Tab-separated table of C-alpha atoms in Angstrom:
chain	number	residue	atom	x	y	z
A	1	UNK	CA	165.760	52.013	76.819
A	2	UNK	CA	168.320	54.389	75.158
A	3	UNK	CA	167.575	57.857	74.301
A	4	UNK	CA	166.625	57.293	70.843
A	5	UNK	CA	164.354	54.688	71.382
A	6	UNK	CA	162.494	56.704	74.169
A	7	UNK	CA	162.562	59.610	71.539
A	8	UNK	CA	160.737	57.564	68.951
A	9	UNK	CA	158.378	56.219	71.610
A	10	UNK	CA	157.399	59.797	72.710
A	11	UNK	CA	156.807	60.600	69.006
A	12	UNK	CA	154.741	57.745	68.502
A	13	UNK	CA	152.818	58.644	71.431
A	14	UNK	CA	152.358	62.159	70.457
A	15	UNK	CA	151.098	61.232	66.941
A	16	UNK	CA	148.620	58.790	68.628
A	17	UNK	CA	147.366	61.390	70.797
A	18	UNK	CA	147.154	63.932	67.936
A	19	UNK	CA	145.306	61.157	65.718
A	20	UNK	CA	142.828	60.472	68.478
A	21	UNK	CA	142.140	64.272	69.181
A	22	UNK	CA	141.686	64.823	65.437
A	23	UNK	CA	139.497	61.940	64.960
A	24	UNK	CA	137.408	63.374	68.014
A	25	UNK	CA	137.213	66.836	66.394
A	26	UNK	CA	136.302	65.240	62.901
A	27	UNK	CA	133.534	63.170	64.732
A	28	UNK	CA	132.168	66.069	66.488
A	29	UNK	CA	132.186	68.043	63.140
A	30	UNK	CA	129.965	65.417	61.442
A	31	UNK	CA	127.618	65.243	64.268
A	32	UNK	CA	124.471	67.505	64.107
A	33	UNK	CA	124.597	70.090	66.956
A	34	UNK	CA	122.426	69.757	69.790
A	35	UNK	CA	119.849	72.501	70.823
A	36	UNK	CA	119.229	73.508	74.407
A	37	UNK	CA	115.952	75.569	74.303
A	38	UNK	CA	115.723	77.407	77.709
A	39	UNK	CA	112.551	79.055	78.202
A	40	UNK	CA	111.648	81.397	81.045
A	41	UNK	CA	108.056	82.364	82.404
A	42	UNK	CA	107.208	86.052	82.581
A	43	UNK	CA	110.832	87.337	82.633
A	44	UNK	CA	111.362	90.756	81.761
A	45	UNK	CA	114.691	92.244	80.772
A	46	UNK	CA	115.513	92.145	84.429
A	47	UNK	CA	119.112	90.997	83.528
A	48	UNK	CA	122.274	92.440	84.040
A	49	UNK	CA	123.213	91.867	80.279
A	50	UNK	CA	120.217	93.894	79.386
A	51	UNK	CA	121.574	96.905	81.747
A	52	UNK	CA	119.500	96.175	84.843
A	53	UNK	CA	121.400	97.583	87.682
A	54	UNK	CA	119.455	95.708	90.188
A	55	UNK	CA	119.680	92.162	88.713
A	56	UNK	CA	122.229	89.967	89.855
A	57	UNK	CA	122.228	87.398	86.838
A	58	UNK	CA	125.936	86.067	86.585
A	59	UNK	CA	125.120	82.613	84.787
A	60	UNK	CA	122.718	84.331	81.989
A	61	UNK	CA	125.164	87.208	81.699
A	62	UNK	CA	127.879	84.620	81.203
A	63	UNK	CA	125.738	82.946	78.454
A	64	UNK	CA	125.119	86.360	76.923
A	65	UNK	CA	128.968	87.228	76.743
A	66	UNK	CA	129.875	83.965	74.805
A	67	UNK	CA	126.717	84.444	72.366
A	68	UNK	CA	124.574	86.957	71.000
A	69	UNK	CA	121.930	88.918	73.326
A	70	UNK	CA	119.244	90.470	71.080
A	71	UNK	CA	118.580	93.854	73.067
A	72	UNK	CA	115.454	94.593	71.088
A	73	UNK	CA	113.672	91.187	70.545
A	74	UNK	CA	109.839	91.380	70.568
A	75	UNK	CA	107.099	88.599	71.188
A	76	UNK	CA	103.970	88.276	69.060
A	77	UNK	CA	101.475	88.428	71.823
A	78	UNK	CA	102.308	89.288	75.508
A	79	UNK	CA	100.156	86.319	76.975
A	80	UNK	CA	101.627	82.851	77.618
A	81	UNK	CA	99.573	80.450	75.292
A	82	UNK	CA	99.652	82.797	72.245
A	83	UNK	CA	103.230	83.730	72.445
A	84	UNK	CA	104.590	79.960	72.986
A	85	UNK	CA	102.286	78.712	70.345
A	86	UNK	CA	103.715	81.279	67.842
A	87	UNK	CA	107.164	80.567	68.838
A	88	UNK	CA	106.891	76.749	68.426
A	89	UNK	CA	104.769	76.815	65.213
A	90	UNK	CA	106.790	79.769	63.656
A	91	UNK	CA	103.469	81.413	62.937
A	92	UNK	CA	101.876	84.553	63.955
A	93	UNK	CA	98.697	84.930	65.970
A	94	UNK	CA	96.379	85.775	63.103
A	95	UNK	CA	97.586	82.693	61.433
A	96	UNK	CA	97.137	80.175	64.108
A	97	UNK	CA	94.043	82.036	65.687
A	98	UNK	CA	95.346	81.861	69.252
A	99	UNK	CA	94.446	84.721	71.696
A	100	UNK	CA	93.586	83.506	74.719
A	101	UNK	CA	94.940	80.807	77.144
A	102	UNK	CA	92.300	78.023	76.100
A	103	UNK	CA	92.726	77.666	72.465
A	104	UNK	CA	95.146	75.202	71.006
A	105	UNK	CA	97.139	76.133	67.875
A	106	UNK	CA	96.173	72.771	66.270
A	107	UNK	CA	92.474	73.702	66.360
A	108	UNK	CA	93.336	76.092	63.530
A	109	UNK	CA	96.184	74.318	61.905
A	110	UNK	CA	95.893	70.586	62.751
A	111	UNK	CA	98.856	69.520	60.536
A	112	UNK	CA	101.534	72.323	61.368
A	113	UNK	CA	104.926	70.923	62.065
A	114	UNK	CA	106.049	72.350	65.138
A	115	UNK	CA	109.788	73.313	65.791
A	116	UNK	CA	110.755	70.162	67.912
A	117	UNK	CA	108.923	68.100	65.238
A	118	UNK	CA	111.290	69.372	62.662
A	119	UNK	CA	113.972	68.212	64.551
A	120	UNK	CA	112.519	64.873	65.100
A	121	UNK	CA	112.055	64.581	61.310
A	122	UNK	CA	115.722	65.000	61.156
A	123	UNK	CA	116.608	62.247	63.274
A	124	UNK	CA	116.807	64.153	66.668
A	125	UNK	CA	115.605	63.180	70.162
A	126	UNK	CA	113.163	65.761	71.165
A	127	UNK	CA	112.347	66.058	74.968
A	128	UNK	CA	110.883	68.538	77.395
A	129	UNK	CA	111.090	69.317	81.022
A	130	UNK	CA	108.760	71.771	82.566
A	131	UNK	CA	106.856	74.492	80.790
A	132	UNK	CA	107.500	74.993	77.008
A	133	UNK	CA	103.719	75.136	75.726
A	134	UNK	CA	101.218	76.860	78.152
A	135	UNK	CA	100.565	75.588	81.570
A	136	UNK	CA	98.161	77.128	84.097
A	137	UNK	CA	100.644	78.335	86.938
A	138	UNK	CA	100.740	76.963	89.658
A	139	UNK	CA	97.488	74.808	89.059
A	140	UNK	CA	99.150	72.630	86.474
A	141	UNK	CA	102.646	72.201	87.836
A	142	UNK	CA	103.411	68.348	87.698
A	143	UNK	CA	101.228	67.657	84.614
A	144	UNK	CA	101.755	67.858	80.993
A	145	UNK	CA	99.851	71.334	81.173
A	146	UNK	CA	98.380	72.394	77.564
A	147	UNK	CA	100.933	70.544	75.705
A	148	UNK	CA	101.429	69.328	72.090
A	149	UNK	CA	102.192	65.542	72.497
A	150	UNK	CA	103.579	65.208	68.645
A	151	UNK	CA	106.312	67.670	69.615
A	152	UNK	CA	108.313	65.530	72.106
A	153	UNK	CA	109.642	61.937	72.169
A	154	UNK	CA	109.824	62.215	76.089
A	155	UNK	CA	108.308	64.571	78.573
A	156	UNK	CA	109.206	65.194	82.334
A	157	UNK	CA	106.890	66.988	84.637
A	158	UNK	CA	108.495	67.732	88.146
A	159	UNK	CA	106.597	68.929	90.890
A	160	UNK	CA	108.456	70.424	94.054
A	161	UNK	CA	107.639	71.452	97.610
A	162	UNK	CA	106.510	75.049	95.984
A	163	UNK	CA	103.334	72.976	95.195
A	164	UNK	CA	102.981	71.371	98.544
A	165	UNK	CA	103.594	74.765	100.334
A	166	UNK	CA	101.046	76.764	98.380
A	167	UNK	CA	99.071	77.432	101.495
A	168	UNK	CA	102.184	79.567	102.826
A	169	UNK	CA	101.936	81.964	99.873
A	170	UNK	CA	101.345	85.432	100.838
A	171	UNK	CA	98.527	86.800	98.746
A	172	UNK	CA	98.478	90.876	98.586
A	173	UNK	CA	95.152	90.663	96.834
A	174	UNK	CA	93.079	87.798	98.706
A	175	UNK	CA	90.157	88.376	96.251
A	176	UNK	CA	92.255	86.757	93.487
A	177	UNK	CA	93.961	83.544	92.854
A	178	UNK	CA	97.672	83.549	93.656
A	179	UNK	CA	98.135	82.814	90.060
A	180	UNK	CA	97.210	86.195	89.022
A	181	UNK	CA	97.682	88.160	92.065
A	182	UNK	CA	100.845	89.766	93.606
A	183	UNK	CA	101.712	86.801	95.838
A	184	UNK	CA	105.104	85.386	97.202
A	185	UNK	CA	106.888	83.039	99.259
A	186	UNK	CA	110.628	83.138	100.735
A	187	UNK	CA	110.787	79.227	100.783
A	188	UNK	CA	112.577	77.238	103.292
A	189	UNK	CA	114.838	74.700	102.057
A	190	UNK	CA	117.188	74.145	99.019
A	191	UNK	CA	117.003	74.947	95.410
A	192	UNK	CA	116.781	71.169	94.556
A	193	UNK	CA	113.487	70.933	96.184
A	194	UNK	CA	111.576	73.635	94.330
A	195	UNK	CA	110.002	72.540	90.871
A	196	UNK	CA	112.506	74.730	88.890
A	197	UNK	CA	115.615	73.221	90.718
A	198	UNK	CA	113.913	69.757	89.932
A	199	UNK	CA	113.563	70.958	86.224
A	200	UNK	CA	117.285	71.543	86.046
A	201	UNK	CA	117.952	68.268	87.752
A	202	UNK	CA	116.008	66.393	85.072
A	203	UNK	CA	117.361	68.250	82.279
A	204	UNK	CA	120.855	67.479	83.257
A	205	UNK	CA	119.770	63.805	83.328
A	206	UNK	CA	118.352	63.862	79.784
A	207	UNK	CA	121.786	65.494	78.372
A	208	UNK	CA	123.555	62.672	80.274
A	209	UNK	CA	121.494	59.984	78.865
A	210	UNK	CA	121.437	61.308	75.274
A	211	UNK	CA	124.915	62.843	74.771
A	212	UNK	CA	125.643	60.380	72.180
A	213	UNK	CA	122.910	61.398	69.752
A	214	UNK	CA	121.671	64.722	68.624
A	215	UNK	CA	118.912	66.089	70.938
A	216	UNK	CA	116.537	69.017	71.098
A	217	UNK	CA	115.962	69.618	74.760
A	218	UNK	CA	113.288	72.247	75.765
A	219	UNK	CA	113.869	73.268	79.417
A	220	UNK	CA	110.818	75.539	80.750
A	221	UNK	CA	111.169	77.090	84.077
A	222	UNK	CA	108.090	78.344	85.820
A	223	UNK	CA	109.416	81.392	87.653
A	224	UNK	CA	109.364	84.235	87.881
A	225	UNK	CA	105.639	83.743	87.269
A	226	UNK	CA	103.401	84.252	90.180
A	227	UNK	CA	103.250	83.348	92.915
A	228	UNK	CA	106.908	84.602	93.139
A	229	UNK	CA	108.560	81.497	95.067
A	230	UNK	CA	112.111	81.227	95.661
A	231	UNK	CA	114.358	80.172	98.360
A	232	UNK	CA	115.072	82.654	101.008
A	233	UNK	CA	118.585	83.093	100.243
A	234	UNK	CA	117.628	84.838	97.072
A	235	UNK	CA	115.323	87.381	98.831
A	236	UNK	CA	118.073	88.331	100.843
A	237	UNK	CA	119.964	89.385	97.947
A	238	UNK	CA	117.447	92.431	97.454
A	239	UNK	CA	116.948	94.229	100.400
A	240	UNK	CA	113.655	96.146	100.434
A	241	UNK	CA	115.222	99.295	101.289
A	242	UNK	CA	117.322	99.200	98.177
A	243	UNK	CA	114.558	99.030	95.896
A	244	UNK	CA	112.285	101.751	94.383
A	245	UNK	CA	109.351	101.941	92.003
A	246	UNK	CA	109.771	102.736	88.398
A	247	UNK	CA	109.703	106.555	87.579
A	248	UNK	CA	106.927	108.087	85.638
A	249	UNK	CA	105.990	111.743	85.476
A	250	UNK	CA	102.651	112.975	87.020
A	251	UNK	CA	99.993	112.725	84.522
A	252	UNK	CA	101.707	109.952	82.380
A	253	UNK	CA	98.198	108.437	82.143
A	254	UNK	CA	96.321	111.441	80.550
A	255	UNK	CA	97.330	110.690	76.997
A	256	UNK	CA	97.174	107.015	76.985
A	257	UNK	CA	93.980	105.338	75.751
A	258	UNK	CA	91.997	103.317	78.156
A	259	UNK	CA	92.416	99.919	75.780
A	260	UNK	CA	96.302	100.341	76.241
A	261	UNK	CA	95.780	99.261	80.134
A	262	UNK	CA	95.434	95.573	80.764
A	263	UNK	CA	91.756	94.527	81.925
A	264	UNK	CA	93.652	92.558	84.914
A	265	UNK	CA	95.314	95.498	86.167
A	266	UNK	CA	92.813	98.400	85.648
A	267	UNK	CA	93.771	100.144	88.842
A	268	UNK	CA	97.074	101.533	89.183
A	269	UNK	CA	99.180	99.418	91.406
A	270	UNK	CA	96.028	97.499	92.197
A	271	UNK	CA	95.569	100.051	94.975
A	272	UNK	CA	98.254	98.482	97.053
A	273	UNK	CA	100.614	100.591	99.251
A	274	UNK	CA	104.369	101.270	98.403
A	275	UNK	CA	105.727	99.016	101.070
A	276	UNK	CA	103.620	95.908	99.577
A	277	UNK	CA	104.680	96.848	96.089
A	278	UNK	CA	108.507	96.936	97.161
A	279	UNK	CA	108.214	93.642	98.670
A	280	UNK	CA	106.536	92.250	95.506
A	281	UNK	CA	109.606	93.736	93.584
A	282	UNK	CA	111.875	92.117	95.829
A	283	UNK	CA	110.154	88.636	95.587
A	284	UNK	CA	110.181	89.151	91.402
A	285	UNK	CA	114.045	89.757	91.454
A	286	UNK	CA	114.723	86.799	94.001
A	287	UNK	CA	112.710	84.460	91.562
A	288	UNK	CA	115.120	85.961	88.512
A	289	UNK	CA	118.262	85.147	90.457
A	290	UNK	CA	116.893	81.637	91.418
A	291	UNK	CA	116.257	80.833	87.741
A	292	UNK	CA	119.711	82.214	87.001
A	293	UNK	CA	121.268	79.644	89.190
A	294	UNK	CA	119.393	76.973	87.633
A	295	UNK	CA	120.616	78.446	84.079
A	296	UNK	CA	124.069	78.157	85.381
A	297	UNK	CA	123.725	74.542	86.489
A	298	UNK	CA	122.822	73.748	82.921
A	299	UNK	CA	125.477	75.734	81.370
A	300	UNK	CA	128.084	73.693	83.874
A	301	UNK	CA	126.654	70.322	82.884
A	302	UNK	CA	127.169	71.156	79.253
A	303	UNK	CA	130.866	71.957	80.151
A	304	UNK	CA	131.280	68.934	82.352
A	305	UNK	CA	129.601	66.483	79.504
A	306	UNK	CA	131.875	68.152	76.928
A	307	UNK	CA	128.882	69.147	74.947
A	308	UNK	CA	129.312	72.840	74.730
A	309	UNK	CA	131.352	72.994	71.468
A	310	UNK	CA	128.444	71.312	69.731
A	311	UNK	CA	125.312	72.629	71.388
A	312	UNK	CA	123.278	75.746	70.293
A	313	UNK	CA	121.795	77.309	73.445
A	314	UNK	CA	118.665	79.491	73.306
A	315	UNK	CA	117.263	81.333	76.330
A	316	UNK	CA	114.244	83.302	75.936
A	317	UNK	CA	111.234	84.421	78.012
A	318	UNK	CA	107.655	84.401	76.638
A	319	UNK	CA	106.964	88.345	77.034
A	320	UNK	CA	107.939	91.194	78.842
A	321	UNK	CA	106.593	91.880	82.324
A	322	UNK	CA	105.674	95.197	84.222
A	323	UNK	CA	106.746	95.961	87.608
A	324	UNK	CA	104.900	99.340	88.305
A	325	UNK	CA	105.734	101.283	85.293
A	326	UNK	CA	103.202	104.260	83.809
A	327	UNK	CA	102.344	104.944	87.525
A	328	UNK	CA	101.105	101.296	88.336
A	329	UNK	CA	101.041	98.721	85.443
A	330	UNK	CA	101.757	95.329	86.613
A	331	UNK	CA	102.250	91.966	85.003
A	332	UNK	CA	101.680	91.381	81.334
A	333	UNK	CA	99.053	91.723	78.524
A	334	UNK	CA	100.272	95.259	77.473
A	335	UNK	CA	101.878	96.485	74.075
A	336	UNK	CA	104.108	99.059	75.844
A	337	UNK	CA	107.859	98.356	75.411
A	338	UNK	CA	107.992	96.837	78.826
A	339	UNK	CA	105.482	94.029	77.795
A	340	UNK	CA	106.523	93.641	74.091
A	341	UNK	CA	110.097	93.342	74.617
A	342	UNK	CA	111.750	90.286	76.211
A	343	UNK	CA	115.094	88.497	76.641
A	344	UNK	CA	116.478	86.523	73.723
A	345	UNK	CA	119.982	85.157	73.755
A	346	UNK	CA	121.623	82.603	71.410
A	347	UNK	CA	124.823	81.034	71.549
A	348	UNK	CA	125.819	78.974	68.525
A	349	UNK	CA	129.335	77.459	68.260
A	350	UNK	CA	129.610	77.703	64.577
A	351	UNK	CA	128.823	81.307	64.557
A	352	UNK	CA	131.393	84.079	64.869
A	353	UNK	CA	129.539	86.882	66.365
A	354	UNK	CA	129.056	87.717	70.010
A	355	UNK	CA	127.726	90.489	72.312
A	356	UNK	CA	124.807	92.843	72.381
A	357	UNK	CA	122.773	93.215	69.022
A	358	UNK	CA	120.581	96.285	68.789
A	359	UNK	CA	118.707	95.030	65.646
A	360	UNK	CA	114.837	94.823	65.945
A	361	UNK	CA	113.807	91.006	65.898
A	362	UNK	CA	110.818	88.776	66.645
A	363	UNK	CA	110.278	85.881	68.325
A	364	UNK	CA	108.753	84.309	65.447
A	365	UNK	CA	112.237	84.354	63.989
A	366	UNK	CA	113.416	81.649	66.300
A	367	UNK	CA	112.092	78.758	64.238
A	368	UNK	CA	113.959	79.565	60.869
A	369	UNK	CA	116.895	80.456	62.797
A	370	UNK	CA	117.276	77.087	64.515
A	371	UNK	CA	116.759	74.939	61.637
A	372	UNK	CA	119.128	76.824	59.512
A	373	UNK	CA	121.846	76.401	62.306
A	374	UNK	CA	121.351	72.887	62.466
A	375	UNK	CA	121.149	72.306	58.689
A	376	UNK	CA	117.602	70.706	58.723
A	377	UNK	CA	114.697	71.402	56.651
A	378	UNK	CA	111.924	73.954	57.576
A	379	UNK	CA	108.356	73.736	56.642
A	380	UNK	CA	107.134	75.979	54.092
A	381	UNK	CA	105.095	79.086	55.308
A	382	UNK	CA	107.218	80.180	58.503
A	383	UNK	CA	106.358	83.712	59.172
A	384	UNK	CA	109.676	84.906	60.686
A	385	UNK	CA	113.256	84.898	59.129
A	386	UNK	CA	116.679	83.365	60.327
A	387	UNK	CA	118.730	85.517	62.613
A	388	UNK	CA	121.969	83.621	61.407
A	389	UNK	CA	123.226	86.803	59.713
A	390	UNK	CA	123.289	88.681	63.107
A	391	UNK	CA	124.811	85.950	64.809
A	392	UNK	CA	127.733	86.129	62.550
A	393	UNK	CA	127.805	89.951	62.665
A	394	UNK	CA	125.340	91.586	65.200
A	395	UNK	CA	125.992	94.953	63.433
A	396	UNK	CA	125.289	93.807	60.200
A	397	UNK	CA	122.321	95.649	58.335
A	398	UNK	CA	118.804	94.231	59.129
A	399	UNK	CA	116.085	96.608	58.323
A	400	UNK	CA	113.771	94.665	60.904
A	401	UNK	CA	110.627	95.649	62.543
A	402	UNK	CA	108.462	93.878	65.104
A	403	UNK	CA	104.717	93.414	65.359
A	404	UNK	CA	102.995	92.730	68.870
A	405	UNK	CA	99.347	92.556	69.430
A	406	UNK	CA	96.647	91.722	72.187
A	407	UNK	CA	93.052	91.055	72.297
A	408	UNK	CA	90.934	93.159	74.985
A	409	UNK	CA	87.446	91.559	76.203
A	410	UNK	CA	84.440	93.708	76.407
A	411	UNK	CA	83.876	95.036	79.738
A	412	UNK	CA	82.853	98.093	81.784
A	413	UNK	CA	85.658	99.867	79.879
A	414	UNK	CA	85.010	98.756	76.656
A	415	UNK	CA	81.698	98.172	74.725
A	416	UNK	CA	83.320	95.391	72.403
A	417	UNK	CA	86.213	93.037	71.936
A	418	UNK	CA	89.168	95.338	70.829
A	419	UNK	CA	92.372	94.191	69.046
A	420	UNK	CA	95.528	96.018	69.790
A	421	UNK	CA	98.339	96.046	67.284
A	422	UNK	CA	101.489	97.521	67.771
A	423	UNK	CA	104.748	98.155	65.318
A	424	UNK	CA	108.310	98.764	66.617
A	425	UNK	CA	110.761	99.939	64.517
A	426	UNK	CA	114.268	101.256	65.102
A	427	UNK	CA	112.931	104.700	66.236
A	428	UNK	CA	109.188	104.378	66.693
A	429	UNK	CA	106.447	102.513	68.404
A	430	UNK	CA	102.885	102.927	66.761
A	431	UNK	CA	100.006	101.150	68.234
A	432	UNK	CA	96.307	101.160	67.311
A	433	UNK	CA	93.391	99.786	69.256
A	434	UNK	CA	90.509	98.583	67.205
A	435	UNK	CA	92.177	100.094	64.205
A	436	UNK	CA	92.112	103.228	65.915
A	437	UNK	CA	88.741	103.344	66.716
A	438	UNK	CA	89.491	103.094	70.538
A	439	UNK	CA	92.753	105.170	70.215
A	440	UNK	CA	96.457	105.220	69.018
A	441	UNK	CA	99.823	105.718	70.444
A	442	UNK	CA	103.134	106.828	68.832
A	443	UNK	CA	106.160	107.073	70.802
A	444	UNK	CA	109.642	108.311	69.733
A	445	UNK	CA	112.216	106.041	71.203
A	446	UNK	CA	114.874	108.316	70.329
A	447	UNK	CA	113.599	111.130	72.579
A	448	UNK	CA	111.203	109.075	74.563
A	449	UNK	CA	112.365	105.647	75.608
A	450	UNK	CA	110.163	105.162	78.422
A	451	UNK	CA	107.055	106.063	76.320
A	452	UNK	CA	105.797	108.999	78.490
A	453	UNK	CA	104.778	111.226	75.345
A	454	UNK	CA	101.987	110.080	73.083
A	455	UNK	CA	102.611	111.702	69.767
A	456	UNK	CA	99.328	110.265	68.369
A	457	UNK	CA	97.340	112.847	70.355
A	458	UNK	CA	97.116	115.980	68.520
A	459	UNK	CA	99.598	114.838	66.137
A	460	UNK	CA	101.786	117.367	64.280
A	461	UNK	CA	102.711	116.985	60.569
A	462	UNK	CA	105.687	115.075	61.078
A	463	UNK	CA	103.892	112.511	63.545
A	464	UNK	CA	101.155	112.131	61.318
A	465	UNK	CA	103.461	111.282	58.280
A	466	UNK	CA	105.087	108.665	60.642
A	467	UNK	CA	101.637	106.967	61.422
A	468	UNK	CA	100.677	106.930	57.747
A	469	UNK	CA	103.910	105.212	56.786
A	470	UNK	CA	103.756	102.657	59.611
A	471	UNK	CA	100.089	101.768	59.421
A	472	UNK	CA	100.153	99.647	56.252
A	473	UNK	CA	103.447	97.802	57.637
A	474	UNK	CA	101.484	97.095	60.851
A	475	UNK	CA	98.318	95.979	59.064
A	476	UNK	CA	100.074	93.493	56.582
A	477	UNK	CA	101.023	91.617	59.622
A	478	UNK	CA	98.373	91.948	62.065
A	479	UNK	CA	94.998	93.319	60.642
A	480	UNK	CA	93.717	94.954	63.798
A	481	UNK	CA	90.121	93.437	63.007
A	482	UNK	CA	88.119	91.741	66.070
A	483	UNK	CA	88.596	87.647	65.577
A	484	UNK	CA	85.683	85.701	64.545
A	485	UNK	CA	86.785	82.399	65.957
A	486	UNK	CA	85.560	81.841	69.699
A	487	UNK	CA	87.560	83.055	72.372
A	488	UNK	CA	87.103	82.901	76.334
A	489	UNK	CA	86.880	86.584	77.591
A	490	UNK	CA	87.950	85.500	81.176
A	491	UNK	CA	90.932	83.865	79.610
A	492	UNK	CA	92.394	86.635	77.595
């Protein structure tokens, strides 16, 4: 072959390769984007990308660096069933009337079109692995939990050795079940043997099997929900002697209404000693790093399957979580910043923005955001708004505020059921308990980011003006009235 013919052959091969690449790009452009919808149970903002100096979370941090991390995202009700029902329907708790762990949203809105149903209606394959809707943890691991069958074309419910080894779990509060007590296990064996490791494995299989069609894949991890169970190597990442309990000034609780403290944690620190509490903290962070490793597996699989450039990735936790703030508040069910705020990261290949976003957003915004990004139709009546503007420019004007609420049972602290409602603006958090009958709270986050000084106690003129301005905004989205529908007091 002479040089001229060789040159022509090279040109021909180059054109052919270019044509193939162009055809591949055009095909990808025509195909609707996939959605990888990652939920984590009881995860606070204990992540490196949220400024936590203890957490070792390189994979979630990697996702945040390539997407938008919403630094001030707030759930609608800090309890598993209500918050997940709100996210998946795009409706607020007072609309779906879900306040406890027993009521299903279809009891109130039987014909509602859920988020994955909207994707199904647009021709997507919708699947779930693990916990997206509510589960009793750990009792319901391996079952469908409190699921919504119309939401999915396929469901997978792994069950790992953490279920088989529940008898090995250490319970710091033996009078309570491990589901709600500070309890943990530094497990033997590998990630792949744990339920959450199996969830990642099954999710990757579904991506492989369905990579040629658009999919909406819900991947729900169970940890760090109690009991805190993770392989021992993750515990070793957090030596107890390097940990400490959160700071709070002496007398921090003196200006906080009784109703503000969750009924499942009425006694500071459950009366446990500091050594036990630090071990619980270690176990919690171990679970965070364990989940981070599973998220890394999902992200790596997207790369290996060449799906990254056509997949919207959403990472969220159902609510915040306490690790001893305010001199001994643990777990969830509060309207403090630590309970209302939770991680939310979105990576959309078609959006131009990246990095942290400081605008106030709500979890009810997820539904309209994803349908808009995917170019599919949303049902009428959604109560959030699309975040697509912030995904393109995290610094753009927003003027948002967030509403979070929680229902307290009547008990030896409160003579009747009390609804607590809180509004978070750029500067303030204002909370009312029983429309103010059982107390109010006002915190100025510009001066008091940890909410130590309740300005609603003997408010000055400026504080009164702020509360009068925020009260109608709050009640427009959460009335504060005790609901008339039946609730299970033991499951609030």
